[in-house]
Coordinates of C-alpha atoms in Angstrom, one line a residue:
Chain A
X1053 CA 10.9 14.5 -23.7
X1054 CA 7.8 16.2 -23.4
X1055 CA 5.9 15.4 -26.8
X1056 CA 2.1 14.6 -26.6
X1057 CA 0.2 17.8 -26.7
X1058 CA -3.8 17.8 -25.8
X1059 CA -6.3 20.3 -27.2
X1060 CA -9.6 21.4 -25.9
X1061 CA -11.9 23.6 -27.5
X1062 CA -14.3 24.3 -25.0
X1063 CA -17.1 26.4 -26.8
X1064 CA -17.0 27.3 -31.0
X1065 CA -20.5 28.8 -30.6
X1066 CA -21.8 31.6 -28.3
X1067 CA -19.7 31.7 -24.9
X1068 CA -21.4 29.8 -21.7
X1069 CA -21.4 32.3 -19.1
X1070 CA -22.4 29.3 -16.5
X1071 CA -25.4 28.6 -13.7
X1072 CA -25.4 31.3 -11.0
X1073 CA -28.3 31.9 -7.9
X1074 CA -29.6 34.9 -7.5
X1075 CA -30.0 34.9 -3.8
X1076 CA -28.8 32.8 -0.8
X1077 CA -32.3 30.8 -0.9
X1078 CA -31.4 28.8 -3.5
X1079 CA -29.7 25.8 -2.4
X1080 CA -26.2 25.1 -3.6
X1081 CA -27.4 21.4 -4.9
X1082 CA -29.5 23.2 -7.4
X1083 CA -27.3 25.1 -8.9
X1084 CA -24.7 22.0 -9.3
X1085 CA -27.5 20.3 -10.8
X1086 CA -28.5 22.3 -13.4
X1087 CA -24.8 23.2 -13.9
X1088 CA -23.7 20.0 -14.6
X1089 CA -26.6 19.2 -16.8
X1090 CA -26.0 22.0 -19.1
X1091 CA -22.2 21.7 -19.0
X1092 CA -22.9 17.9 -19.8
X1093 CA -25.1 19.4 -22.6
X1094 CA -22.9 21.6 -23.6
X1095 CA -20.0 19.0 -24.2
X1096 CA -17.6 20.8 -22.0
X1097 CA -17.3 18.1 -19.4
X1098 CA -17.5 19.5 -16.2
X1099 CA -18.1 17.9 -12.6
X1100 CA -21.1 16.2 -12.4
X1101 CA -22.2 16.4 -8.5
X1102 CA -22.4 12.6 -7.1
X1103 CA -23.0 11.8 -3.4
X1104 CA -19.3 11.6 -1.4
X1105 CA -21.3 10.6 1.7
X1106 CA -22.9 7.7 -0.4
X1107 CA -19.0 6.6 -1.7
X1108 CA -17.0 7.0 1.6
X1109 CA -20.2 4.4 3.1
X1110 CA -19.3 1.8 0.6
X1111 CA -15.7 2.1 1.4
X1112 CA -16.5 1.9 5.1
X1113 CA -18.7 -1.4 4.3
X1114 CA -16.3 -2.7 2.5
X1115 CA -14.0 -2.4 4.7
X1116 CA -15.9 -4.4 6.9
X1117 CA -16.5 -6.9 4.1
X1118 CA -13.0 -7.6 4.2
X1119 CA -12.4 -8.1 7.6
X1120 CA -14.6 -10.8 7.8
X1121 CA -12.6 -12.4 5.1
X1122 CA -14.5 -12.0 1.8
X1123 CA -12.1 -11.1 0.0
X1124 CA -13.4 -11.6 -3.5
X1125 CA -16.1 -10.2 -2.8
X1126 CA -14.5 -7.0 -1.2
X1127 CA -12.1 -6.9 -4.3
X1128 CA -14.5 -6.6 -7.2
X1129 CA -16.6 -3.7 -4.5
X1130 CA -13.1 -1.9 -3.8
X1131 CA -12.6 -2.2 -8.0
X1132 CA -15.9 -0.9 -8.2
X1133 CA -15.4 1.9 -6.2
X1134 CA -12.1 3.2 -7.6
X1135 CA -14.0 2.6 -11.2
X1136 CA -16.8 5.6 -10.0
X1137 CA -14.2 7.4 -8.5
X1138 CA -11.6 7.9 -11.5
X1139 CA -14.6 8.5 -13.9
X1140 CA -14.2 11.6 -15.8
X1141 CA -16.8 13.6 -13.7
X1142 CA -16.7 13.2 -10.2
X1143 CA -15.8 16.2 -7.5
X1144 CA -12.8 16.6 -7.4
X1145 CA -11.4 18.0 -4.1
X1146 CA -12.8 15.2 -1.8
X1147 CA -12.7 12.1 -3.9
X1148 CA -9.0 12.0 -4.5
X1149 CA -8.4 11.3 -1.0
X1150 CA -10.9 8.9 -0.9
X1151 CA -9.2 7.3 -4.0
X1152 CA -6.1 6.7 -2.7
X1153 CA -7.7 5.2 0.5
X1154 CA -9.2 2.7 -2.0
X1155 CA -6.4 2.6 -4.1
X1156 CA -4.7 1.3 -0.7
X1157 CA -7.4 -1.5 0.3
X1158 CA -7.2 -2.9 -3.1
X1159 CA -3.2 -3.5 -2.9
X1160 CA -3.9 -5.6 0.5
X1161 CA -6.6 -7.3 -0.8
X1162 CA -4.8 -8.0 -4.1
X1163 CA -1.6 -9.5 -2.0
X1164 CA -3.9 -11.6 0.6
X1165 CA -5.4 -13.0 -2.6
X1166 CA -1.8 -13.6 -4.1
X1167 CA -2.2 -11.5 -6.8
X1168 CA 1.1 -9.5 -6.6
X1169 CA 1.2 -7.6 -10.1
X1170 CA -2.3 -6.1 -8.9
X1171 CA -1.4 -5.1 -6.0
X1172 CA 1.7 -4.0 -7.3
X1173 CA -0.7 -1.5 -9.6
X1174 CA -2.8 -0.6 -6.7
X1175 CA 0.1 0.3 -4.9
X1176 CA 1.7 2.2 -7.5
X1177 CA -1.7 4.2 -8.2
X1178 CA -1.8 5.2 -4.8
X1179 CA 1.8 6.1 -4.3
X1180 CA 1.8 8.1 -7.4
X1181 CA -1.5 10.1 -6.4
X1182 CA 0.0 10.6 -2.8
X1183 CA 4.3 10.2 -2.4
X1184 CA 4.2 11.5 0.8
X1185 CA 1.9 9.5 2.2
X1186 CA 2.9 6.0 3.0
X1187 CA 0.4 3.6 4.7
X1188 CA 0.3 3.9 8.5
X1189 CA 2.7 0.9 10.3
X1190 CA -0.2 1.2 12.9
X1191 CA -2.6 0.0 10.9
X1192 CA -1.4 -1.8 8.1
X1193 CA 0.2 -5.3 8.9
X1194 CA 4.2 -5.4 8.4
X1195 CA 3.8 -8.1 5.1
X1196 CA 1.5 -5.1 3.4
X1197 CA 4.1 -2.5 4.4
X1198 CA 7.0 -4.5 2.9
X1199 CA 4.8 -4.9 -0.2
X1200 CA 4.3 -1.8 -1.0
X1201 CA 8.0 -0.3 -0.1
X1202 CA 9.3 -3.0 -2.7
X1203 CA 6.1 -3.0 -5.1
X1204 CA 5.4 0.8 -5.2
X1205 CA 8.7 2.9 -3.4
X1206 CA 11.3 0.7 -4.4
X1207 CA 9.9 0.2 -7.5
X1208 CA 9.1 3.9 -8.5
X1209 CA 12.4 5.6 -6.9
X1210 CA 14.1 8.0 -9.1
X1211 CA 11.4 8.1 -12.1
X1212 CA 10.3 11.3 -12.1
X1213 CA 7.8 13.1 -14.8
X1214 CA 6.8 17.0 -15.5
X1215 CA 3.2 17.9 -16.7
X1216 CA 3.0 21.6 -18.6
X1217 CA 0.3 23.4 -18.2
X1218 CA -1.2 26.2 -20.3
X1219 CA -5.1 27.6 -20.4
X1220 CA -6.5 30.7 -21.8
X1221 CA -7.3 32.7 -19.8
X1222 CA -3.9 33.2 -18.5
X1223 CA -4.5 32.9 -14.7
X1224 CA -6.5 29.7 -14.5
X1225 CA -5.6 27.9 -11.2
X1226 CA -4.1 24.1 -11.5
X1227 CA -5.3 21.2 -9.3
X1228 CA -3.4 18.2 -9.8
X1229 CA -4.7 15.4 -7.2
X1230 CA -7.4 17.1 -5.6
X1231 CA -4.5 20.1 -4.2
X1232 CA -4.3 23.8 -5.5
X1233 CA -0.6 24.0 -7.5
X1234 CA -0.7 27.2 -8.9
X1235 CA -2.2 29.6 -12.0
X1236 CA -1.1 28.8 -15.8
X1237 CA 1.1 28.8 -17.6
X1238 CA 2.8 26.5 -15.5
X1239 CA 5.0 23.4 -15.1
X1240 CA 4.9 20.5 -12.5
X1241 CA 8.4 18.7 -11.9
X1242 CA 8.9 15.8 -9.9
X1243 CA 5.5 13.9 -10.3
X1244 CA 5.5 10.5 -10.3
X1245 CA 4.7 8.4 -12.9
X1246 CA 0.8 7.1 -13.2
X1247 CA -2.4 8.5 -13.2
X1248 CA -2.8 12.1 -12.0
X1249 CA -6.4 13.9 -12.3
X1250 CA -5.9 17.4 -13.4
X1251 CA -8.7 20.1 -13.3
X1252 CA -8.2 23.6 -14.7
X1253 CA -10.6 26.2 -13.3
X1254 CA -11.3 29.7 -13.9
X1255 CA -14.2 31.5 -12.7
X1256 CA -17.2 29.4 -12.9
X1257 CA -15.9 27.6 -15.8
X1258 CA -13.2 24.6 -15.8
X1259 CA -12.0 21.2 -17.7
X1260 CA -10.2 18.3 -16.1
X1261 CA -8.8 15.1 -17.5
X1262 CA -6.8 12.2 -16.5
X1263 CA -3.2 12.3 -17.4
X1264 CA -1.4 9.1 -17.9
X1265 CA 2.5 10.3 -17.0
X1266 CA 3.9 6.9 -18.4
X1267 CA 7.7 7.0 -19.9
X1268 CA 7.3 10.8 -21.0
X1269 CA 6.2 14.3 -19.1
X1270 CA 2.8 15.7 -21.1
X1271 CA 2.2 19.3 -22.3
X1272 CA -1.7 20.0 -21.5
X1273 CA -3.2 23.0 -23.3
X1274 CA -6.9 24.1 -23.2
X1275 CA -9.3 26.8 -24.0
X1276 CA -12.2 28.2 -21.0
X1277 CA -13.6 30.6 -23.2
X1278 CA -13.5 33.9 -23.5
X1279 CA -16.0 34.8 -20.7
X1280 CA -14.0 32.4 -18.0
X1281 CA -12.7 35.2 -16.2
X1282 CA -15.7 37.3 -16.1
X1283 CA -18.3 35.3 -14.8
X1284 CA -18.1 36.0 -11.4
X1285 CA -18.4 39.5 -12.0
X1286 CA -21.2 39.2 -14.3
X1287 CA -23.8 37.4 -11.5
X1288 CA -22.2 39.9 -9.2
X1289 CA -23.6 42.4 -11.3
X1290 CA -27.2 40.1 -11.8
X1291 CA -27.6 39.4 -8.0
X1292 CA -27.8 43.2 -7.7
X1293 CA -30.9 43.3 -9.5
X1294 CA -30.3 47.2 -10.8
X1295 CA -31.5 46.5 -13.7
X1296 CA -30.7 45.4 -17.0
X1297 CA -28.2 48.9 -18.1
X1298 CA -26.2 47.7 -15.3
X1299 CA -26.0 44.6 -16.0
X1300 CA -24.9 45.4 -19.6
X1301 CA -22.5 47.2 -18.4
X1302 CA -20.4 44.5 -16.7
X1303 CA -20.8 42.3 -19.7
X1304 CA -19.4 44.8 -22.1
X1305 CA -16.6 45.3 -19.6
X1306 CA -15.9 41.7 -19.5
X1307 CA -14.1 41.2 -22.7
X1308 CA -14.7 40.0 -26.4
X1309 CA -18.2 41.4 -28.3
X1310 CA -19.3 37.6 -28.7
X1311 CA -22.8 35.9 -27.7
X1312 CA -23.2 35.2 -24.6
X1313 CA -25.7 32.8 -22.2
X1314 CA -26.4 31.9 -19.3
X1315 CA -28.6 30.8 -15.9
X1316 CA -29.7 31.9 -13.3
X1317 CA -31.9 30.9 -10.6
X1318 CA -33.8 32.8 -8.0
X1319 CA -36.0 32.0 -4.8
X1320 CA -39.7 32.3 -4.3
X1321 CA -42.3 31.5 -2.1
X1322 CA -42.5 28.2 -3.0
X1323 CA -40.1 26.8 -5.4
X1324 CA -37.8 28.4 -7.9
X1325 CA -37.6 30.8 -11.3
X1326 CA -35.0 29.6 -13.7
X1327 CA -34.0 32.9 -15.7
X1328 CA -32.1 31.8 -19.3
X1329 CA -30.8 35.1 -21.1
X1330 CA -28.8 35.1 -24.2
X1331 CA -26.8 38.5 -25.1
X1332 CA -26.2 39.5 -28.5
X1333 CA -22.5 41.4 -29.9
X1334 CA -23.5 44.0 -28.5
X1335 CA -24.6 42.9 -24.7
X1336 CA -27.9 43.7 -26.3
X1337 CA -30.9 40.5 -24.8
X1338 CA -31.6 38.7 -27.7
X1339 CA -33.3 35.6 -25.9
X1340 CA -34.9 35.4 -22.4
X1341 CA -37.2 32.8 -20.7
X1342 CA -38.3 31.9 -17.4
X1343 CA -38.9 28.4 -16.1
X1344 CA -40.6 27.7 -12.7
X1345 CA -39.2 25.0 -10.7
X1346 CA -41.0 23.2 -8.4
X1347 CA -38.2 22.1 -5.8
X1348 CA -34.3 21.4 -6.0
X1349 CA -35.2 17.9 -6.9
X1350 CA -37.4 18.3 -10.2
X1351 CA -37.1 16.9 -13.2
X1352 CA -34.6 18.9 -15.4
X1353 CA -35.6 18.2 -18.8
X1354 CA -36.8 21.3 -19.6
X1355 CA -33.9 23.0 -18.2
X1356 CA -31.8 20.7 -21.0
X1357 CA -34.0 22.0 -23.6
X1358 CA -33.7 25.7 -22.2
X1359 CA -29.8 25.4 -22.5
X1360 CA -30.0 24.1 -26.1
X1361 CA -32.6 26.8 -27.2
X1362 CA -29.8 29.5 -25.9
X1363 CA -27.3 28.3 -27.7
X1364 CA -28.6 27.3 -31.0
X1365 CA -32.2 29.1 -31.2
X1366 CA -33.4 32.1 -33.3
X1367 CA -35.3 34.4 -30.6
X1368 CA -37.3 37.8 -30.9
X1369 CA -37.4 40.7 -28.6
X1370 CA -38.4 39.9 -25.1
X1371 CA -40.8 41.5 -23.6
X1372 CA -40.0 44.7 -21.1
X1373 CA -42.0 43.3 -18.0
X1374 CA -40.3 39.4 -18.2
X1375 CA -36.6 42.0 -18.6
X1376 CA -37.8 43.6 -15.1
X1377 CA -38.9 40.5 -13.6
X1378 CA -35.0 39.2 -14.2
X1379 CA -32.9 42.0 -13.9
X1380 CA -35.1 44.2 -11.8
X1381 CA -35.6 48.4 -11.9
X1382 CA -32.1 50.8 -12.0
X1383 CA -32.0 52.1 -7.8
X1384 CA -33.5 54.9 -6.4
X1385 CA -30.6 57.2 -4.8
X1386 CA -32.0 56.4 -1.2
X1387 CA -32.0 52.5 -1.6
X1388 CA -27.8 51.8 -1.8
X1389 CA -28.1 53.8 1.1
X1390 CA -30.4 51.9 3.0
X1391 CA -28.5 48.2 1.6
X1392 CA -25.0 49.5 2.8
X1393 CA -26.7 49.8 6.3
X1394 CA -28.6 46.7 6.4
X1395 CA -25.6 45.2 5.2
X1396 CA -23.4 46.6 7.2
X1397 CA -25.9 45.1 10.2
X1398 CA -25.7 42.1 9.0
X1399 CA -22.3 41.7 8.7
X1400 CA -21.7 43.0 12.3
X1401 CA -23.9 39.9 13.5
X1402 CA -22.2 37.4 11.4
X1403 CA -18.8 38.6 12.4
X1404 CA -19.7 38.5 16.3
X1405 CA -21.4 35.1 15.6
X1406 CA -18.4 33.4 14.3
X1407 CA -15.6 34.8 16.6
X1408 CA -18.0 33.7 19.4
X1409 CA -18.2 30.5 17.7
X1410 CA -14.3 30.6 17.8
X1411 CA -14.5 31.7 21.3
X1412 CA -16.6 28.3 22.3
X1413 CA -14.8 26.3 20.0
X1414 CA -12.2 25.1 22.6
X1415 CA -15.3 24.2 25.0
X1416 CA -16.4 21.3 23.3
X1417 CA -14.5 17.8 22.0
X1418 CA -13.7 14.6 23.6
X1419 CA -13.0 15.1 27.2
X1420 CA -10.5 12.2 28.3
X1421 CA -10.2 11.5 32.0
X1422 CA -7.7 9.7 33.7
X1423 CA -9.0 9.9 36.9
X1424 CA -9.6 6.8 37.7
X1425 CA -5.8 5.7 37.2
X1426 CA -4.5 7.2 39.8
Chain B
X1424 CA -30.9 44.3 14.7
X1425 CA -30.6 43.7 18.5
X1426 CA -32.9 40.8 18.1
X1427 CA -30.7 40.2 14.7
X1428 CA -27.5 39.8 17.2
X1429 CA -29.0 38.2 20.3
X1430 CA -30.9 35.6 18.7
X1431 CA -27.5 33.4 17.3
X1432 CA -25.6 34.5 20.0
X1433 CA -28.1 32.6 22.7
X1434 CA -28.0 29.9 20.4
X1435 CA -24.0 29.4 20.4
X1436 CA -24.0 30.1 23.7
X1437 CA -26.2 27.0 24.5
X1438 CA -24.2 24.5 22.8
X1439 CA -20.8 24.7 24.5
X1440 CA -19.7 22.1 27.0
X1441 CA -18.0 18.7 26.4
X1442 CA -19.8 15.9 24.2
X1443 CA -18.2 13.3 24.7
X1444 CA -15.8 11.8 27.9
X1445 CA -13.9 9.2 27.7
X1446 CA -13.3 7.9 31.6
X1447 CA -9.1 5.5 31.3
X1448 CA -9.0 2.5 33.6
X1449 CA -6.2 0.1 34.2
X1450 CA -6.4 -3.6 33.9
X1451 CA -5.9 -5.5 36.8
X1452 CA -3.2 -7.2 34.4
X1453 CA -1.0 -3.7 34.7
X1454 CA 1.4 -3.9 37.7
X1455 CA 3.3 -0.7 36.4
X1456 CA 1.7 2.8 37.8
X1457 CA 0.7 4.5 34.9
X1458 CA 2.1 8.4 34.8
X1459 CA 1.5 9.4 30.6
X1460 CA -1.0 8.9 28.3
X1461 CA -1.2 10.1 24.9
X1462 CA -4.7 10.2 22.8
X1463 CA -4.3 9.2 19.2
X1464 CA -7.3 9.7 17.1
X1465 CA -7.8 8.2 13.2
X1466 CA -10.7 9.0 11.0
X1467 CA -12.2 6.0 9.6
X1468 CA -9.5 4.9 6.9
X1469 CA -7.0 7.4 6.8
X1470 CA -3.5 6.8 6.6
X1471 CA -2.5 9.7 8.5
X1472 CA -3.9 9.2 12.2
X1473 CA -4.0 12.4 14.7
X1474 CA -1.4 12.3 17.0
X1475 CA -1.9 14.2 20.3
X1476 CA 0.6 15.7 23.2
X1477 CA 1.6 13.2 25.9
X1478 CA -0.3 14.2 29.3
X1479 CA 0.8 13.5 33.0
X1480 CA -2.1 11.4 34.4
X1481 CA -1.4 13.8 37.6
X1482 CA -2.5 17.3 35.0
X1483 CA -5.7 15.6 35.4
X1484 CA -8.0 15.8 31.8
X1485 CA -7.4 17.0 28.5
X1486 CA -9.3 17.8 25.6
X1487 CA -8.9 16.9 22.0
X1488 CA -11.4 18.2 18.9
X1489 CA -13.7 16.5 17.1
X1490 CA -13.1 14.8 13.5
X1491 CA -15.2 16.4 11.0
X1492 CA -19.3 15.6 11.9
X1493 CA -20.5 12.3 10.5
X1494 CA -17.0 10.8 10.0
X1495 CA -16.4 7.8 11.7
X1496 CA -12.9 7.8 14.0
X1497 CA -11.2 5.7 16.5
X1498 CA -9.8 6.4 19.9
X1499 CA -6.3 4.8 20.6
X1500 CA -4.6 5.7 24.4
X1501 CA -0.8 4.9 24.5
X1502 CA 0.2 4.8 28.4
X1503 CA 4.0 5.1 29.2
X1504 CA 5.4 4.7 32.8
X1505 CA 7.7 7.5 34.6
X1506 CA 10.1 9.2 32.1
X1507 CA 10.2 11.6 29.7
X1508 CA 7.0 11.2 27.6
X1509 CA 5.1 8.9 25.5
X1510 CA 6.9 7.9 22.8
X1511 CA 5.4 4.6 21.2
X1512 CA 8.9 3.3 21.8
X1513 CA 8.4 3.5 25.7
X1514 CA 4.0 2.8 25.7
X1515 CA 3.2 -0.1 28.4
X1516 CA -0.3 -0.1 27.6
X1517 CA -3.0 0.7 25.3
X1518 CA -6.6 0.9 25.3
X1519 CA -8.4 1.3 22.0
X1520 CA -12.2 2.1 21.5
X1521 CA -14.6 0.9 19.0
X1522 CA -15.3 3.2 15.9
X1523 CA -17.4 6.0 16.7
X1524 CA -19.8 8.4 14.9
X1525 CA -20.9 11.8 16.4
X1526 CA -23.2 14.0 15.2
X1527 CA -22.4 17.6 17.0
X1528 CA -24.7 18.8 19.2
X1529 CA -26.1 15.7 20.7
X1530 CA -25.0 14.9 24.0
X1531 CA -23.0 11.5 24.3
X1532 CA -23.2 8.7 27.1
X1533 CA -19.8 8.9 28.1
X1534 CA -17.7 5.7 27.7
X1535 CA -14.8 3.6 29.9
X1536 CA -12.0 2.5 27.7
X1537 CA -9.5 0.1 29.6
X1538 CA -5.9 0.3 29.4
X1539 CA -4.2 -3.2 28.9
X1540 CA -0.5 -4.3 29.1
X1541 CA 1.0 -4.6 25.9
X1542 CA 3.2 -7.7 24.6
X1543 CA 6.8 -7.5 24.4
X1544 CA 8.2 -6.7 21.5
X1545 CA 5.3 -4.4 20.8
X1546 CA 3.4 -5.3 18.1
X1547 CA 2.2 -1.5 17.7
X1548 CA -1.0 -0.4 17.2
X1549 CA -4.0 -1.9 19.0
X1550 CA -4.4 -5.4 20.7

C-alpha cells in the first residue's frame, strides 16, 4: 500500500528564477558554482557541483588497494566513497553508475573479510540501483558471483515496489537512478526494494531525494515554483540583450504576477559581471546590482550575500545606465538583420565541422593487427 | 567566413589516423594455428565490458573506438581456432593488456600483446 506521502515547498517567498550566462564566455563551472551556492542559500537543495574525475580516481586507487590485499583498509575507503556519493547533493547523471561500481567492490570486499550480512547489503544496494546489470563472470571470481545471486537475486526475487510521482509544474521530467523515466504525474512499477535517488527537474530548477522503497511503494509530491517552466525562456530573452521592454515581456508571459530574481553572469575582458535583478508584481525592476568577478575561481561570498539581498531586501529604483548595462538598448531594424546572417554563418561552419568530424571519426581508434600470426 | 570555415576544418583534418596499434603474437606454447580473434575492451570497473565482432586473422586488421578520453580500459584478445567464430566457449588463447589511459590526440607507441594457450576447463577471463 502506497501510504507515506513527502512534501516540498520549494520557495514561500519571491520565486528563484535560477543562475543563467549571458554569453558562451562564461564557463559552465561558474555558473554551477554560483548556482549551487544560492540554491544552497536558498534552502532548495539542489546539486552541488563536486569533482567526478577526483571520485572515479579514488575508486581506481582503491581498487588497487585491494588487490594488494588491504582489505580493511580498502573497505572503510570503498565506505567512504559510497558515503560522498549518496550524499544528498552530488551530480546526479554520472555518479550513480559510479555508485553501483562501489556498491559492487564493497560486497567482495565485505565476503573476503567474512562479513556476509554486509556484503549482503552491498549487494542488495547495487542490485536494486541496477537489476539488469549483474557483475561480469569475467571479472568477478565464481565465490563473489554465487554470493551475490543468493545474497542479492535470490534474495530480492519477486519483491517488487512502485514510487508515484507528482511535481508542479505538470511536465517535470523524472530521473530515478541517474536514467530519464518520464514527465509527472507519473508512477514507477517494478522497482526493487532499497535505496533509489530520485531528482525532479524542470527548467533550470529541480529537487531530488533519496527514497527508501522498504516493505511499501512511496507517493513523492513536490513544488518547483511557479517560474520552473519559464526560466529557460526568460535568459533566452536576457542573452538577447534587446533591452529591458523585452525582457519584461517574457516574464509577464511566463505565468503568475509574483516577485521574481535572479542571476546572471556575463563575460569581459578580464573576468566577469554578476548581474542580480529582482522584478516586482508587475515585471517592473525593483532591485538590480552588479558584482565584478575576478575569475571562475573567486571567493563567492558576496555573491551569497547578493542572493539574500534579492530575496529579502527593501531596494529603490535603479538607475537607467546600470538597466542598459544589464539588459542592453531595444535593436535597431538593421541589426536582427545582420545577427540572422552572422548566425546563419556560423552555424554553416559548425554544421560542416562536426559532420567532418563524423566523417574522420571512423579514422581513428585502436588499430589491432594480427599480422604477425599468420 | 571563409577563414571562419577553413580554419577548424584544417584542424580536423590533421588529427585523423590511428592512435594507437596493437601488433597479436603467438606464444611459442600455442601449437594450434590461430584463424579468429575477437577484441574485448572494459573501461576501468565496469561491469559491462565491450564486446567486439570475431575477425578472421586472414581479413587482416580491424579497428575498434576509443573509450571515453581519460578513462582507463583494458584490452582482452580471445583467439579461436578454425570454425564458426569466437565464441568464449571455443577461445584457445588469450592475450590481455595492461590498463591503459589515452588522452586523444597524442600519438601512442604502439604495443605487442602475446596470445597464450589457455587451461582446460577455461577459467574465463584473463590468465
Amino acid at each position: 500500500m502506497l501510504a507515506l506521502a513527502t512534501l516540498i515547498i520549494a520557495s514561500s517567498g519571491p520565486v528563484w528564477i535560477g543562475v543563467g550566462s549571458l554569453d558562451p564566455q562564461v564557463p559552465p563551472l561558474l555558473v554551477e558554482r554560483i548556482d549551487a551556492l544560492a540554491a544552497n542559500s536558498l534552502g532548495l537543495g539542489q546539486r552541488q557541483s563536486e569533482d567526478l574525475e577526483a571520485w572515479q580516481q579514488r575508486l581506481v586507487a582503491i581498487d588497487a588497494s585491494f588487490r594488494q590485499g588491504n582489505l580493511e583498509a580498502s573497505r572503510n575507503a570503498v565506505s567512504r566513497l559510497i558515503a560522498a556519493l549518496t550524499s544528498d547533493q552530488h551530480p546526479w547523471l554520472q555518479s550513480v553508475n559510479l555508485l553501483a561500481d562501489a556498491l559492487l567492490m564493497l560486497g567482495q570486499i565485505q565476503l573476503l573479510l567474512d562479513d556476509e550480512l554486509s556484503a549482503a547489503a552491498a549487494f542488495q544496494s547495487h542490485h536494486a540501483l541496477r537489476p539488469a546489470a549483474l557483475p561480469d563472470a569475467s571479472l568477478y571470481h565464481p565465490d563473489t558471483l554465487l554470493a551475490y545471486e543468493r545474497l542479492a537475486v535470490a534474495t530480492l526475487a519477486g519483491a517488487r515496489r512502485s514510487l508515484q510521482v507528482g511535481a508542479r509544474p505538470v511536465g517535470a521530467t523524472v530521473w530515478l537512478d541517474g536514467k530519464p523515466r518520464g514527465q509527472t504525474p507519473m508512477t514507477l512499477n517494478g522497482l526493487l526494494p532499497g535505496r533509489h535517488y530520485l531528482r525532479i527537474v524542470a527548467g533550470a530548477r529541480s529537487i531530488q531525494q533519496v527514497v527508501d522503497l522498504g516493505n511499501e511503494g512511496r507517493i513523492v509530491s513536490v513544488d518547483l515554483g511557479a517560474g520552473a517552466q519559464t526560466s529557460g525562456a526568460f535568459f533566452a530573452a536576457w542573452r538577447e540583450r534587446a533591452g529591458l521592454p523585452r525582457l519584461r515581456s517574457a516574464l509577464v508571459s511566463s505565468g503568475e504576477g509574483r516577485r521574481r530574481f535572479a542571476l546572471a553572469l556575463r563575460s569581459r575582458a578580464q573576468g566577469y559581471e554578476l548581474f542580480g535583478v529582482r522584478f516586482g508584481t508587475e515585471g517592473q525592476v525593483s532591485a538590480l546590482s552588479m558584482l565584478e568577478l575576478a575569475d571562475e575561481k573567486t571567493d563567492l561570498a558576496p555573491v551569497e550575500a547578493l542572493v539574500r539581498s534579492l530575496r529579502d531586501g527593501d531596494f529603490s529604483q535603479p538607475p537607467e545606465r546600470l538597466i542598459e548595462q544589464a539588459f542592453g538598448r531595444p535593436p535597431s531594424v538593421i541589426k536582427p538583420l545582420v545577427l540572422g546572417a552572422v548566425a546563419s554563418g556560423v552555424l554553416v561552419a559548425a554544421a560542416s565541422a562536426v559532420l567532418l568530424a563524423l566523417w574522420l571519426q571512423d579514422d581513428s581508434g585502436i588499430v589491432i593487427d594480427p599480422g604477425r600470426l599468420r | 567566413m571563409k577563414v571562419l570555415m577553413t580554419v577548424p576544418l584544417l584542424v580536423l583534418l590533421a588529427c585523423g589516423g590511428p592512435e594507437l596499434t596493437v601488433h597479436l603474437e603467438s606464444d611459442e606454447s600455442l601449437s594450434e594455428t590461430v584463424v579468429w580473434f575477437r577484441p574485448i575492451l572494459r573501461e576501468f570497473n565496469s561491469t559491462t565490458p565491450q564486446v567486439f565482432a570475431a575477425q578472421r586473422v586472414g581479413d587482416g586488421s580491424v579497428r575498434i573506438p576509443f573509450p571515453a578520453e581519460g578513462r582507463p580500459f583494458s584490452l582482452r584478445i580471445d583467439a579461436c581456432a578454425e570454425g564458426e567464430g569466437c565464441e568464449a566457449s571455443r577461445r584457445m588463447a588469450v592475450a590481455c593488456s595492461r590498463v591503459i589511459t589515452l588522452q586523444l590526440g597524442e600519438e601512442q607507441a604502439p604495443i605487442k600483446l602475446t596470445l597464450t594457450a589457455v587451461p582446460s576447463p577455461d577459467p574465463g577471463g584473463c590468465p
